[in-house]
Short mmCIF file of N, CA and C in Angstrom, two decimals:
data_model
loop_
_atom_site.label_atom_id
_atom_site.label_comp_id
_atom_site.label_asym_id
_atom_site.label_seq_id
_atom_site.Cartn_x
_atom_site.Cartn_y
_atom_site.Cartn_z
N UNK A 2 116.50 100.37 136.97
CA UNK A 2 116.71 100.97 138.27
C UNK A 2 117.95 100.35 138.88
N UNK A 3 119.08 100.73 139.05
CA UNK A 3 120.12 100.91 140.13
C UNK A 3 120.37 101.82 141.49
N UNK A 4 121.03 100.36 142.11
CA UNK A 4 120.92 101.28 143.31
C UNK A 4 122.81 101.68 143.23
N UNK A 5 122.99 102.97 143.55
CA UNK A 5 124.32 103.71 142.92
C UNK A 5 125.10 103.81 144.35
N UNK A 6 126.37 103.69 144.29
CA UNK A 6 126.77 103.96 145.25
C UNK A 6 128.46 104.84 144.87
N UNK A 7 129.01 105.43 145.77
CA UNK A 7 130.36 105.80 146.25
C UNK A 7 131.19 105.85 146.80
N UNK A 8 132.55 106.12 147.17
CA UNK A 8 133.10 105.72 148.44
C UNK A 8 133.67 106.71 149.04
N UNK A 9 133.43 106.72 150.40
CA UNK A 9 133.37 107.69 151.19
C UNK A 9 132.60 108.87 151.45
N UNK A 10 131.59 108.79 151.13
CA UNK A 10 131.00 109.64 151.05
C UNK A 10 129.98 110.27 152.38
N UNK A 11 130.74 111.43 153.22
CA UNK A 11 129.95 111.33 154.61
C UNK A 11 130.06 112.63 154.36
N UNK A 12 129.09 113.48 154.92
CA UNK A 12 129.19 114.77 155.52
C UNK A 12 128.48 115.03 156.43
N UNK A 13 127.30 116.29 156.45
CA UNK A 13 127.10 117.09 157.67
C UNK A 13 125.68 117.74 157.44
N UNK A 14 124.13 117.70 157.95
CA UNK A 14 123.19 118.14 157.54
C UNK A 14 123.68 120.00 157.56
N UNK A 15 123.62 120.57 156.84
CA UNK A 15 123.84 121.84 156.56
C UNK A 15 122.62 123.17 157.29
N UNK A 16 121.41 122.35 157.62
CA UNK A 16 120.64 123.01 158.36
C UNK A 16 119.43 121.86 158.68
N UNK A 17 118.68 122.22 159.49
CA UNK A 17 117.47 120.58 160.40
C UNK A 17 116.66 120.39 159.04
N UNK A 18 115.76 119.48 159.37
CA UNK A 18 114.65 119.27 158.62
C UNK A 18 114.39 118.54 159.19
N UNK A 19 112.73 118.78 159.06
CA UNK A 19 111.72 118.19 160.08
C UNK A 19 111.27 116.27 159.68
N UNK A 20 110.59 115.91 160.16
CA UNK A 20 110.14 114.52 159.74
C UNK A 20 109.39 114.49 158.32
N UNK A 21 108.50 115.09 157.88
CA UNK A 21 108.32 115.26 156.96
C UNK A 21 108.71 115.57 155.50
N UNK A 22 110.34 116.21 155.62
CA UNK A 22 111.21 117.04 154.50
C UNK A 22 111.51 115.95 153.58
N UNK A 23 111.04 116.25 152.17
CA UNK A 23 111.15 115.62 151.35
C UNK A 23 112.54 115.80 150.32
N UNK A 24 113.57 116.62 150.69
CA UNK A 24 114.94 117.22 150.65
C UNK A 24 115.68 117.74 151.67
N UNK A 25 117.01 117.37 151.67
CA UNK A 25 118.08 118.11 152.55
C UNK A 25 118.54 118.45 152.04
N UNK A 26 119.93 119.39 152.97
CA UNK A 26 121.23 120.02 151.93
C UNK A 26 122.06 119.98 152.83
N UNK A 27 123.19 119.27 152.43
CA UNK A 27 124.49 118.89 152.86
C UNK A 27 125.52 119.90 153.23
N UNK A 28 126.28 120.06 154.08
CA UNK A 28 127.76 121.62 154.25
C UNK A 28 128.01 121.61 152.19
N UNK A 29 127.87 122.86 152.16
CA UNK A 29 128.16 123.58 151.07
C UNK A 29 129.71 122.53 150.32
N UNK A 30 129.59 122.45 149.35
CA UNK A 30 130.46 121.71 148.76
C UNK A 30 130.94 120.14 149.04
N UNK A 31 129.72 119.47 149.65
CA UNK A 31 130.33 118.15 149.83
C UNK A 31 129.04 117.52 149.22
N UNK A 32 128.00 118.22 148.44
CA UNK A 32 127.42 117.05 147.59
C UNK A 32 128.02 116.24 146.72
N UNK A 33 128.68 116.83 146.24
CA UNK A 33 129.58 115.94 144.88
C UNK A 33 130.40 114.99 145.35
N UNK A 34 130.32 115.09 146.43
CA UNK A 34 130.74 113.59 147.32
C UNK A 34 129.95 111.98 146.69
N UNK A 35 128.34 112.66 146.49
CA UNK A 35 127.47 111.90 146.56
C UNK A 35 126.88 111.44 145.49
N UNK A 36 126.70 109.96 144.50
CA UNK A 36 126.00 109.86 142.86
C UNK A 36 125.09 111.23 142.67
N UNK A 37 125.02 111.07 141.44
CA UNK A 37 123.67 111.89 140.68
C UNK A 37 123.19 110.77 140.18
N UNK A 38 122.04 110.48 140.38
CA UNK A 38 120.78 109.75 140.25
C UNK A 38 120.41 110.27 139.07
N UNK A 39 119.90 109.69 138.10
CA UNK A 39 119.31 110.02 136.55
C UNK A 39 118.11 108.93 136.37
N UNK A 40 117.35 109.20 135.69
CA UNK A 40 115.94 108.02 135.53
C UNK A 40 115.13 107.33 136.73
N UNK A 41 115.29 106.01 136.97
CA UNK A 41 114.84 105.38 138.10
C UNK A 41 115.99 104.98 139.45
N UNK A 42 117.23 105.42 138.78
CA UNK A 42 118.21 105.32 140.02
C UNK A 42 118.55 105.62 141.30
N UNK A 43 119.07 105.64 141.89
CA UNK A 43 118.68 106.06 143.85
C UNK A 43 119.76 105.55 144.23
N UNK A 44 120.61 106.04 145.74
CA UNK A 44 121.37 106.06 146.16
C UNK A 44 120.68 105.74 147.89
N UNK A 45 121.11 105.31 148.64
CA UNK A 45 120.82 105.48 150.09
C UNK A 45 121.31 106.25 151.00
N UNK A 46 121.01 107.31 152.10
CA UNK A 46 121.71 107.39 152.64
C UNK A 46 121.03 107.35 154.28
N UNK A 47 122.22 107.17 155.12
CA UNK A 47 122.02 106.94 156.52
C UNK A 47 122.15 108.36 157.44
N UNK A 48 121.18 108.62 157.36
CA UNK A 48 121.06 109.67 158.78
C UNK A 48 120.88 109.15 160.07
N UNK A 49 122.19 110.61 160.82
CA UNK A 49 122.55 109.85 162.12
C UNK A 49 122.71 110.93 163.29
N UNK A 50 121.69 110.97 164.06
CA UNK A 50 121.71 112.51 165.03
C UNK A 50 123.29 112.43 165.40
N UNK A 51 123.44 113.21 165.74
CA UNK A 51 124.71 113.74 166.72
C UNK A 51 125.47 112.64 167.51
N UNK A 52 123.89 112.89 168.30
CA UNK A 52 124.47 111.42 169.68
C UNK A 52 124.10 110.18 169.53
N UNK A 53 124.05 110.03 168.22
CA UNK A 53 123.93 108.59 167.41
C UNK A 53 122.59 108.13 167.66
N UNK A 54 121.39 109.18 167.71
CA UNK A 54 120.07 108.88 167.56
C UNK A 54 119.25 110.37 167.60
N UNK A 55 118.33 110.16 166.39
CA UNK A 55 117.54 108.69 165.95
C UNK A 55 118.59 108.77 164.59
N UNK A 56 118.26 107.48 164.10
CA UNK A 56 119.06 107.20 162.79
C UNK A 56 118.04 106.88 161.81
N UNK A 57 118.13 107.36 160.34
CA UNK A 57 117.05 107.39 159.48
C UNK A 57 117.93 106.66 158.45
N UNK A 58 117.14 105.67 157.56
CA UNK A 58 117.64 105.48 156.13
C UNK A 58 116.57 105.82 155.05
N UNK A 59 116.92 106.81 154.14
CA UNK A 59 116.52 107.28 153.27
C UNK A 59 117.04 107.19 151.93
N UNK A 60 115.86 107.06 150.76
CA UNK A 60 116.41 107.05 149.67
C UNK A 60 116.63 108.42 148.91
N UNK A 61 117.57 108.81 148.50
CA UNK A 61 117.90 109.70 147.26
C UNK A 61 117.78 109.46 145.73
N UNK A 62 116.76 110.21 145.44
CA UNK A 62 116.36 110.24 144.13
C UNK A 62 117.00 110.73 142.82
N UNK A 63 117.45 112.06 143.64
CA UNK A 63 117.97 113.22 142.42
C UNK A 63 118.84 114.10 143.34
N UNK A 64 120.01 114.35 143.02
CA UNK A 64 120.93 115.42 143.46
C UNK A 64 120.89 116.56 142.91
N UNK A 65 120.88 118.00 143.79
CA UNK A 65 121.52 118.99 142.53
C UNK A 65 122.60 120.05 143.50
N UNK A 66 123.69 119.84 143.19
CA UNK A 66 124.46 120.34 144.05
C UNK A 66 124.83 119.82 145.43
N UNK A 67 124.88 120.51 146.45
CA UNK A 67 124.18 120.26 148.05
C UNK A 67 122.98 119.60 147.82
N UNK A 68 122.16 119.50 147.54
CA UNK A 68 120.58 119.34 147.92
C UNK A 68 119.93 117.86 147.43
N UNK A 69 119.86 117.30 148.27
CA UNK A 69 119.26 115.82 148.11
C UNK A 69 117.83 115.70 148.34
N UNK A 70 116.77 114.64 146.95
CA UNK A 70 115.88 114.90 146.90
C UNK A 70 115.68 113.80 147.37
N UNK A 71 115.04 113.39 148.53
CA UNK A 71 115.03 111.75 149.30
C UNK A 71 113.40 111.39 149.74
N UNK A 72 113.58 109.96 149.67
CA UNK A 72 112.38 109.24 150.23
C UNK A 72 112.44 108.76 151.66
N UNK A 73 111.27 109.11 152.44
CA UNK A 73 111.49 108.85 154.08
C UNK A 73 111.45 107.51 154.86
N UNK A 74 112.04 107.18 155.79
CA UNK A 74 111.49 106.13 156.43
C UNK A 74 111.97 104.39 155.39
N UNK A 75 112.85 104.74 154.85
CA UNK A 75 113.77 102.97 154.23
C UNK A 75 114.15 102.06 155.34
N UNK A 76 113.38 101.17 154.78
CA UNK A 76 114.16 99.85 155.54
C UNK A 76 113.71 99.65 156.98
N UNK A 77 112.51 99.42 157.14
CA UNK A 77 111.91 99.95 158.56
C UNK A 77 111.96 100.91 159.59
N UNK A 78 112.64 101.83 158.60
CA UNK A 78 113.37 102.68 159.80
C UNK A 78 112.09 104.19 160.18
N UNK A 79 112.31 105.25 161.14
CA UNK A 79 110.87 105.48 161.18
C UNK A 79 111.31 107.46 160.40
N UNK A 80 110.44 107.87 159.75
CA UNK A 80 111.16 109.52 159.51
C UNK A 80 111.25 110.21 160.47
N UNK A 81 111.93 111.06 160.77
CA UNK A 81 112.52 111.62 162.38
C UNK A 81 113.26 113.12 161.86
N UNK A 82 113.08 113.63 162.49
CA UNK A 82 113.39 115.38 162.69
C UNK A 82 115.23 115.51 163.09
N UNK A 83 115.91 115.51 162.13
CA UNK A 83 117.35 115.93 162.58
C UNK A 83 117.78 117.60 162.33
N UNK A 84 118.72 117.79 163.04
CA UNK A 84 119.51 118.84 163.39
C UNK A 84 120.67 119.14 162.45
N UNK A 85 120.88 120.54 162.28
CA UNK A 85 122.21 121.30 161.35
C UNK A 85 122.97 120.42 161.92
N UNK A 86 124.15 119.67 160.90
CA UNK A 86 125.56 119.30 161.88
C UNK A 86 125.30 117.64 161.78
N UNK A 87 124.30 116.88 161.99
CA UNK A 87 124.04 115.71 161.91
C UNK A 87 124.55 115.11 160.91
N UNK A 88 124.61 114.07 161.03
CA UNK A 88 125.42 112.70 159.78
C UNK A 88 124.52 112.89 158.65
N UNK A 89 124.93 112.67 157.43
CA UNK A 89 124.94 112.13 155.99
C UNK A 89 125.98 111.37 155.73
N UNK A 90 125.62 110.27 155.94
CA UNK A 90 126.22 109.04 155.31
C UNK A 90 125.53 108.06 154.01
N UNK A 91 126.47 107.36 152.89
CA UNK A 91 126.18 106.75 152.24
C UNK A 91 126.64 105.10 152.59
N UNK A 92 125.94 104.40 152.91
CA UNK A 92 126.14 103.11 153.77
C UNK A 92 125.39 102.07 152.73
N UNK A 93 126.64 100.95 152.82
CA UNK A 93 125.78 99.57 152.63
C UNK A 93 124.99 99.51 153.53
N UNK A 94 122.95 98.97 153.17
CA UNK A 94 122.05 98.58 153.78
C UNK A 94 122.15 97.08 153.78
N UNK A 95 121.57 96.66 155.04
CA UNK A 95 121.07 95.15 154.87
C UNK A 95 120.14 94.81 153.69
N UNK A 96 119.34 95.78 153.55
CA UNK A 96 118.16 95.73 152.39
C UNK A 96 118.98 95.12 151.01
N UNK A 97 119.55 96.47 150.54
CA UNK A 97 120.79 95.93 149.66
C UNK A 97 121.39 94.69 149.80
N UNK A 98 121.92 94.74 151.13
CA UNK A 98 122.78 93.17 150.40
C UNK A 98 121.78 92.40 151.01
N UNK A 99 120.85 92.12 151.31
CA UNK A 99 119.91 91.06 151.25
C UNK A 99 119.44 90.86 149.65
N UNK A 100 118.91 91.92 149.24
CA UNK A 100 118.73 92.12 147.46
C UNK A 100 119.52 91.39 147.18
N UNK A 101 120.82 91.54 147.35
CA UNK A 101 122.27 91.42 145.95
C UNK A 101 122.59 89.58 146.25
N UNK A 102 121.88 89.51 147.53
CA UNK A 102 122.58 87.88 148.05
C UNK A 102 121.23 86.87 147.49
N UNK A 103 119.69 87.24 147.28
CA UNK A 103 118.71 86.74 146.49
C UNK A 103 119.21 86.86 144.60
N UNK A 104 119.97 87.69 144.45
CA UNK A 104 120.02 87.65 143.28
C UNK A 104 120.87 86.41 142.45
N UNK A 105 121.44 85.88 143.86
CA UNK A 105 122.55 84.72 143.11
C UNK A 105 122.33 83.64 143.21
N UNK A 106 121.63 83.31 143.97
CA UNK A 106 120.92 81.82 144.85
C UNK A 106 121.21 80.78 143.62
N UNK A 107 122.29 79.91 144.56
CA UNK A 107 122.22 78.83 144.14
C UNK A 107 123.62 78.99 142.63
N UNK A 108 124.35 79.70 143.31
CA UNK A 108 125.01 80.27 142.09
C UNK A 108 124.75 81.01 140.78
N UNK A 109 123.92 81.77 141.11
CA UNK A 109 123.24 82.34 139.84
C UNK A 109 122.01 81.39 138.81
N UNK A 110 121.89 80.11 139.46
CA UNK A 110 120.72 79.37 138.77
C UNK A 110 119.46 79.52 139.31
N UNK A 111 119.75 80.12 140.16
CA UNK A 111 118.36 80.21 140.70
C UNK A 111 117.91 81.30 140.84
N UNK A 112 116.63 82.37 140.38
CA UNK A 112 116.83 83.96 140.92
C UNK A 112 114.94 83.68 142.01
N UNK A 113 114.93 84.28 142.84
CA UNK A 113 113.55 84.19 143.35
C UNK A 113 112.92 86.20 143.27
N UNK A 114 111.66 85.68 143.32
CA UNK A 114 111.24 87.17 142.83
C UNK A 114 109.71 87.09 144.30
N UNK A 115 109.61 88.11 144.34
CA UNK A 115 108.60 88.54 145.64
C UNK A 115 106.77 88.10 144.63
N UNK A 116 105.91 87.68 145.48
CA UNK A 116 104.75 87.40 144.78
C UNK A 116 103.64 88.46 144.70
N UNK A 117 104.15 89.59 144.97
CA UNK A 117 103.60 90.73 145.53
C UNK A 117 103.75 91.57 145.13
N UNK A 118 103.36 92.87 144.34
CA UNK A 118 103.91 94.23 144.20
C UNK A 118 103.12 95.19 144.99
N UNK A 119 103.78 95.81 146.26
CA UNK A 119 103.15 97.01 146.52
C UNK A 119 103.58 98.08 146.67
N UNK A 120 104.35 98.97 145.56
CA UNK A 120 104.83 99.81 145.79
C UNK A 120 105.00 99.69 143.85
N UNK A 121 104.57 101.37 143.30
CA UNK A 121 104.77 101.77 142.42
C UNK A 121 105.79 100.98 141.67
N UNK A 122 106.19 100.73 140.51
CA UNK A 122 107.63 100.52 140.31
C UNK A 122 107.45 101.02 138.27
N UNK A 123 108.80 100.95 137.97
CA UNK A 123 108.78 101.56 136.74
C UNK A 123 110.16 100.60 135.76
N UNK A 124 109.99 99.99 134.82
CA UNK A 124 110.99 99.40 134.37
C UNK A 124 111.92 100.22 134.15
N UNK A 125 113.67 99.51 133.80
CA UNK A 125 114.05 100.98 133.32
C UNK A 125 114.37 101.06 131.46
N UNK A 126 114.43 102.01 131.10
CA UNK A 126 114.08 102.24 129.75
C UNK A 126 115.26 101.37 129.36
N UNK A 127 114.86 100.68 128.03
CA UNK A 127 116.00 99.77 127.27
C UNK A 127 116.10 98.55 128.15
N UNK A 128 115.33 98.14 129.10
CA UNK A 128 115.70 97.11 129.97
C UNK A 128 114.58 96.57 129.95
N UNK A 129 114.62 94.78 129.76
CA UNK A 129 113.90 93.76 130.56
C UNK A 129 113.56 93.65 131.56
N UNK A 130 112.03 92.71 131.76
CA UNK A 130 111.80 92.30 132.71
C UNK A 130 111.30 91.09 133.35
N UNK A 131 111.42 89.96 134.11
CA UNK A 131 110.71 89.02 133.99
C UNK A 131 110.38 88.39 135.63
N UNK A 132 108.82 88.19 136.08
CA UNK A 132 108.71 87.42 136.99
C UNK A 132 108.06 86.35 137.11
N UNK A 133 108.49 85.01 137.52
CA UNK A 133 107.07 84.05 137.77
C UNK A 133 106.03 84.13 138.85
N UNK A 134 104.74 83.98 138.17
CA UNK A 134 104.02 84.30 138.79
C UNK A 134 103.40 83.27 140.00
N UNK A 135 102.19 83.07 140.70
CA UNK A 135 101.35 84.10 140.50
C UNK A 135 101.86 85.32 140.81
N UNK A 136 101.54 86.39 140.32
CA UNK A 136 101.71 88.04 140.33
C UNK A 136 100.96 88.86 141.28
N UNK A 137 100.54 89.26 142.21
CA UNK A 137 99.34 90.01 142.36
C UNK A 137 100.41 91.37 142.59
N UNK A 138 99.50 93.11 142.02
CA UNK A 138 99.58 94.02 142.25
C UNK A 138 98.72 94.46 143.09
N UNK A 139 99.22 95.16 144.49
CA UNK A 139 98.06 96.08 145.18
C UNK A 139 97.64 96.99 144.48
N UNK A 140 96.19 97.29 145.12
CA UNK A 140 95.61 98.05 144.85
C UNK A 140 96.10 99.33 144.68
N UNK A 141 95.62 100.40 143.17
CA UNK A 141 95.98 101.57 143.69
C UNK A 141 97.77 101.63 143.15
N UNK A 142 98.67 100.55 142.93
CA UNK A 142 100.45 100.32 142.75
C UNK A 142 99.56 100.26 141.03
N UNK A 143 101.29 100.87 140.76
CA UNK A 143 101.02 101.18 138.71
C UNK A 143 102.63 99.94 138.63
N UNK A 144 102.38 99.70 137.86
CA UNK A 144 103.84 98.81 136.45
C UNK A 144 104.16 99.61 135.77
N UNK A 145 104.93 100.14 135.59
CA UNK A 145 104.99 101.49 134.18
C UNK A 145 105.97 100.44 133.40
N UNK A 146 105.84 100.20 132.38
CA UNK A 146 106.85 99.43 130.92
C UNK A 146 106.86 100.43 129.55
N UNK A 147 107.93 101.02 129.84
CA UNK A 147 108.43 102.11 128.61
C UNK A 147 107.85 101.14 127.50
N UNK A 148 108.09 101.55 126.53
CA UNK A 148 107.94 101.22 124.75
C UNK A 148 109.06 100.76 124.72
N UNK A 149 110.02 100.82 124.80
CA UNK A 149 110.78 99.92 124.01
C UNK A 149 111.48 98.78 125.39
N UNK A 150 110.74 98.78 126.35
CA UNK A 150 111.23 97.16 127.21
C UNK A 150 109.19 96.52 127.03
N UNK A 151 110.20 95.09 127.45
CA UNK A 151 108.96 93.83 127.92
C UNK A 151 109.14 93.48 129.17
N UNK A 152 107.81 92.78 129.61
CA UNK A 152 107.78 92.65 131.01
C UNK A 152 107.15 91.16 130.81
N UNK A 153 108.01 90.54 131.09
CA UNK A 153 106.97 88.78 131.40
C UNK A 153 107.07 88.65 132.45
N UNK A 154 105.61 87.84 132.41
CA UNK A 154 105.17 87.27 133.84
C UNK A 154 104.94 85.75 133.54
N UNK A 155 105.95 84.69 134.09
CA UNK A 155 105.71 83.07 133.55
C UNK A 155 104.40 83.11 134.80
#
């Protein structure tokens, strides 16, 4: 799983969608602005009303064309009902670089890993995995480990 990014990449909600919409679609010809997501990969993007509220961060799963297939409510933020014309932006998150700044600790000798899984997750194919434990999974959350990766838990 990568999180994908591009540069410059802003446009314009192409018509509303409610709090619930599990896809948008961008002004006609400015998806390709934006990654295509393949396997477990995802992109972020920042929705931003008009008058600079409410602002949503959402994940993007899968592109096809215009049309972004996204997850609601990233990064504490809450899902919210925007308007034709509104922001699509692709933005560094704090989330992200909080991620990317745990990943180096200590100059790269040190990596720390969360003691917790609650939220689905899926290795990605051809790729390792390793956490020290203790481990606990919530209830109800799956590990998926393709066939050809390993997953240790010290």
């Amino acid at each position: 799983m990568a999180v994908l990014f591009t540069n410059n990449a802003a446009t314009n909600l192409a018509s509303s969608i409610t709090s619930g919409a599990t896809s948008l679609t961008v002004t006609s010809g400015t998806g390709s602005l934006f990654p295509n997501p393949t396997n477990t990969d995802y992109f972020l993007v920042t929705l931003i009303g008009i008058s600079g509220s409410p602002i949503e961060i959402v994940k993007c799963t899968s592109r096809s064309g215009d049309t972004l297939t996204i997850v609601r409510a990233q990064e504490g933020t809450t899902a919210s009902a925007f308007n034709g014309g509104d922001k699509v932006e692709l933005r560094i998150t704090a989330g992200v670089m909080q991620s990317a700044a745990m990943s180096g600790v200590a100059g790269g000798a040190i990596n720390e890993n969360a003691q917790s899984i609650t939220a689905n997750y899926t290795i990605s194919t051809g790729k390792n995995a390793m956490s020290v434990g203790p481990i606990s999974i919530s209830s109800g959350v799956t590990v998926t480990i393709p066939s050809s990766s390993k997953w240790v838990v010290l």
